[in-house]
Amino acid sequence: QVQLVESGGGLVQAGGSLRLSCAASGRTFSSYAGGWFRQAPGKEREFVAAISWNGGSTYNEDSVKGRFTISRDNSKNTVYLQMNSMNPEDTAVYYCAARRYGSSRYRYEYDYWGQGTQVTVSS
């Protein structure tokens, strides 16, 4: 089992930045790929970014490319999402997820999820 806890959400003005953290406990997190997803009110949960187990491979959803960066520190069992140049469309609950093998953009391929952290961007 892997337990995931997100932090770092909050209220930010348009154009601002936030950094989300996802702290993992349980099994050796360094062998798990990580992902970030988000869900806005009335919408389905959507992919944001993913990272391989060693951080050597990352990819983002098109809408956040050039603005969001996913990274990880396996010595701290933590995955991060740096969010810059934020806009109101980024408002959502952000979820961290983990899966045993390669990274993926499909939420159904992830085995473990955090409880989510609210991010609100004001205009």
mmCIF file of C-alpha atoms in Angstrom:
data_model
loop_
_atom_site.group_PDB
_atom_site.id
_atom_site.type_symbol
_atom_site.label_atom_id
_atom_site.label_comp_id
_atom_site.label_asym_id
_atom_site.label_seq_id
_atom_site.Cartn_x
_atom_site.Cartn_y
_atom_site.Cartn_z
ATOM 1 C CA GLN A 1 0.000 0.000 0.000
ATOM 2 C CA VAL A 2 1.004 3.577 -0.683
ATOM 3 C CA GLN A 3 -0.536 6.495 1.173
ATOM 4 C CA LEU A 4 -0.460 9.895 -0.505
ATOM 5 C CA VAL A 5 -1.047 13.287 1.113
ATOM 6 C CA GLU A 6 -1.213 16.494 -0.939
ATOM 7 C CA SER A 7 -0.437 19.949 0.395
ATOM 8 C CA GLY A 8 0.266 23.435 -0.866
ATOM 9 C CA GLY A 9 -3.116 24.373 -2.290
ATOM 10 C CA GLY A 10 -4.766 27.708 -1.646
ATOM 11 C CA LEU A 11 -5.940 30.957 -3.162
ATOM 12 C CA VAL A 12 -3.759 32.799 -5.683
ATOM 13 C CA GLN A 13 -4.315 35.700 -8.058
ATOM 14 C CA ALA A 14 -4.171 35.245 -11.806
ATOM 15 C CA GLY A 15 -0.560 35.265 -12.967
ATOM 16 C CA GLY A 16 0.656 33.924 -9.647
ATOM 17 C CA SER A 17 2.330 30.669 -8.637
ATOM 18 C CA LEU A 18 1.817 27.754 -6.280
ATOM 19 C CA ARG A 19 3.779 24.610 -5.563
ATOM 20 C CA LEU A 20 1.910 21.472 -4.636
ATOM 21 C CA SER A 21 3.559 18.629 -2.761
ATOM 22 C CA CYS A 22 2.556 14.985 -2.571
ATOM 23 C CA ALA A 23 4.135 13.098 0.314
ATOM 24 C CA ALA A 24 4.093 9.312 0.098
ATOM 25 C CA SER A 25 4.403 6.689 2.781
ATOM 26 C CA GLY A 26 4.191 2.923 2.812
ATOM 27 C CA ARG A 27 5.906 0.921 0.121
ATOM 28 C CA THR A 28 9.068 2.196 -1.535
ATOM 29 C CA PHE A 29 7.737 5.171 -3.422
ATOM 30 C CA SER A 30 10.829 5.419 -5.607
ATOM 31 C CA SER A 31 9.591 2.426 -7.598
ATOM 32 C CA TYR A 32 6.271 4.136 -8.429
ATOM 33 C CA ALA A 33 5.429 6.541 -11.202
ATOM 34 C CA GLY A 34 3.565 9.657 -10.098
ATOM 35 C CA GLY A 35 0.831 11.772 -11.599
ATOM 36 C CA TRP A 36 -1.201 14.897 -10.945
ATOM 37 C CA PHE A 37 -4.851 15.216 -11.924
ATOM 38 C CA ARG A 38 -7.434 17.908 -11.286
ATOM 39 C CA GLN A 39 -11.197 18.141 -11.089
ATOM 40 C CA ALA A 40 -13.154 21.349 -11.457
ATOM 41 C CA PRO A 41 -16.787 21.620 -10.275
ATOM 42 C CA GLY A 42 -19.129 19.789 -12.620
ATOM 43 C CA LYS A 43 -16.293 18.356 -14.697
ATOM 44 C CA GLU A 44 -14.517 15.048 -14.920
ATOM 45 C CA ARG A 45 -11.131 14.494 -13.339
ATOM 46 C CA GLU A 46 -8.485 15.317 -15.923
ATOM 47 C CA PHE A 47 -4.806 14.598 -16.396
ATOM 48 C CA VAL A 48 -2.298 17.353 -15.626
ATOM 49 C CA ALA A 49 1.197 15.854 -15.527
ATOM 50 C CA ALA A 50 3.078 12.608 -14.961
ATOM 51 C CA ILE A 51 6.602 11.562 -13.996
ATOM 52 C CA SER A 52 8.458 8.272 -14.176
ATOM 53 C CA TRP A 53 9.777 6.469 -11.121
ATOM 54 C CA ASN A 54 13.227 8.054 -11.400
ATOM 55 C CA GLY A 55 12.132 11.445 -12.738
ATOM 56 C CA GLY A 56 13.799 10.785 -16.061
ATOM 57 C CA SER A 57 10.598 11.165 -18.054
ATOM 58 C CA THR A 58 7.856 13.731 -17.631
ATOM 59 C CA TYR A 59 4.946 14.953 -19.707
ATOM 60 C CA ASN A 60 2.145 17.453 -19.296
ATOM 61 C CA GLU A 61 -1.309 18.098 -20.596
ATOM 62 C CA ASP A 62 -1.253 20.634 -23.432
ATOM 63 C CA SER A 63 -3.148 23.275 -21.456
ATOM 64 C CA VAL A 64 -0.396 23.477 -18.820
ATOM 65 C CA LYS A 65 2.704 23.071 -20.967
ATOM 66 C CA GLY A 66 5.216 25.828 -20.339
ATOM 67 C CA ARG A 67 3.459 26.774 -17.095
ATOM 68 C CA PHE A 68 3.432 23.680 -14.860
ATOM 69 C CA THR A 69 6.403 21.462 -13.996
ATOM 70 C CA ILE A 70 6.266 18.082 -12.301
ATOM 71 C CA SER A 71 9.286 16.835 -10.376
ATOM 72 C CA ARG A 72 10.153 14.430 -7.585
ATOM 73 C CA ASP A 73 12.631 13.902 -4.785
ATOM 74 C CA ASN A 74 12.800 10.204 -3.964
ATOM 75 C CA SER A 75 14.970 10.865 -0.916
ATOM 76 C CA LYS A 76 11.922 12.668 0.504
ATOM 77 C CA ASN A 77 9.289 10.387 -1.034
ATOM 78 C CA THR A 78 7.680 13.460 -2.531
ATOM 79 C CA VAL A 79 6.335 14.523 -5.917
ATOM 80 C CA TYR A 80 5.862 18.216 -6.690
ATOM 81 C CA LEU A 81 3.830 20.285 -9.103
ATOM 82 C CA GLN A 82 5.147 23.790 -9.674
ATOM 83 C CA MET A 83 2.402 25.947 -11.173
ATOM 84 C CA ASN A 84 3.271 29.312 -12.720
ATOM 85 C CA SER A 85 1.327 31.892 -14.726
ATOM 86 C CA MET A 86 -1.870 30.552 -13.301
ATOM 87 C CA ASN A 87 -5.287 31.533 -14.612
ATOM 88 C CA PRO A 88 -8.863 31.071 -13.336
ATOM 89 C CA GLU A 89 -9.273 27.979 -15.537
ATOM 90 C CA ASP A 90 -6.726 26.251 -13.304
ATOM 91 C CA THR A 91 -9.169 26.367 -10.388
ATOM 92 C CA ALA A 92 -9.857 22.798 -9.260
ATOM 93 C CA VAL A 93 -9.162 20.167 -6.656
ATOM 94 C CA TYR A 94 -5.747 18.730 -7.461
ATOM 95 C CA TYR A 95 -5.057 15.050 -6.815
ATOM 96 C CA CYS A 96 -1.805 13.158 -6.601
ATOM 97 C CA ALA A 97 -1.690 9.549 -7.802
ATOM 98 C CA ALA A 98 0.802 6.673 -8.011
ATOM 99 C CA ARG A 99 1.125 3.511 -10.021
ATOM 100 C CA ARG A 100 3.569 0.648 -9.890
ATOM 101 C CA TYR A 101 4.930 0.738 -13.437
ATOM 102 C CA GLY A 102 5.408 3.418 -16.089
ATOM 103 C CA SER A 103 3.792 6.809 -15.932
ATOM 104 C CA SER A 104 0.405 7.289 -17.571
ATOM 105 C CA ARG A 105 -2.100 9.992 -18.457
ATOM 106 C CA TYR A 106 -5.084 7.712 -17.759
ATOM 107 C CA ARG A 107 -6.583 7.950 -14.282
ATOM 108 C CA TYR A 108 -7.898 4.373 -14.363
ATOM 109 C CA GLU A 109 -4.302 3.118 -14.557
ATOM 110 C CA TYR A 110 -3.373 4.590 -11.177
ATOM 111 C CA ASP A 111 -3.651 2.442 -8.078
ATOM 112 C CA TYR A 112 -3.294 4.992 -5.274
ATOM 113 C CA TRP A 113 -4.772 8.455 -4.778
ATOM 114 C CA GLY A 114 -4.480 11.279 -2.303
ATOM 115 C CA GLN A 115 -7.437 13.140 -0.815
ATOM 116 C CA GLY A 116 -6.925 16.236 -2.960
ATOM 117 C CA THR A 117 -6.044 19.853 -2.303
ATOM 118 C CA GLN A 118 -8.109 22.856 -3.415
ATOM 119 C CA VAL A 119 -6.520 25.425 -5.727
ATOM 120 C CA THR A 120 -8.425 28.608 -6.489
ATOM 121 C CA VAL A 121 -7.214 31.267 -8.923
ATOM 122 C CA SER A 122 -8.933 34.630 -8.742
ATOM 123 C CA SER A 123 -9.162 36.967 -11.719
#
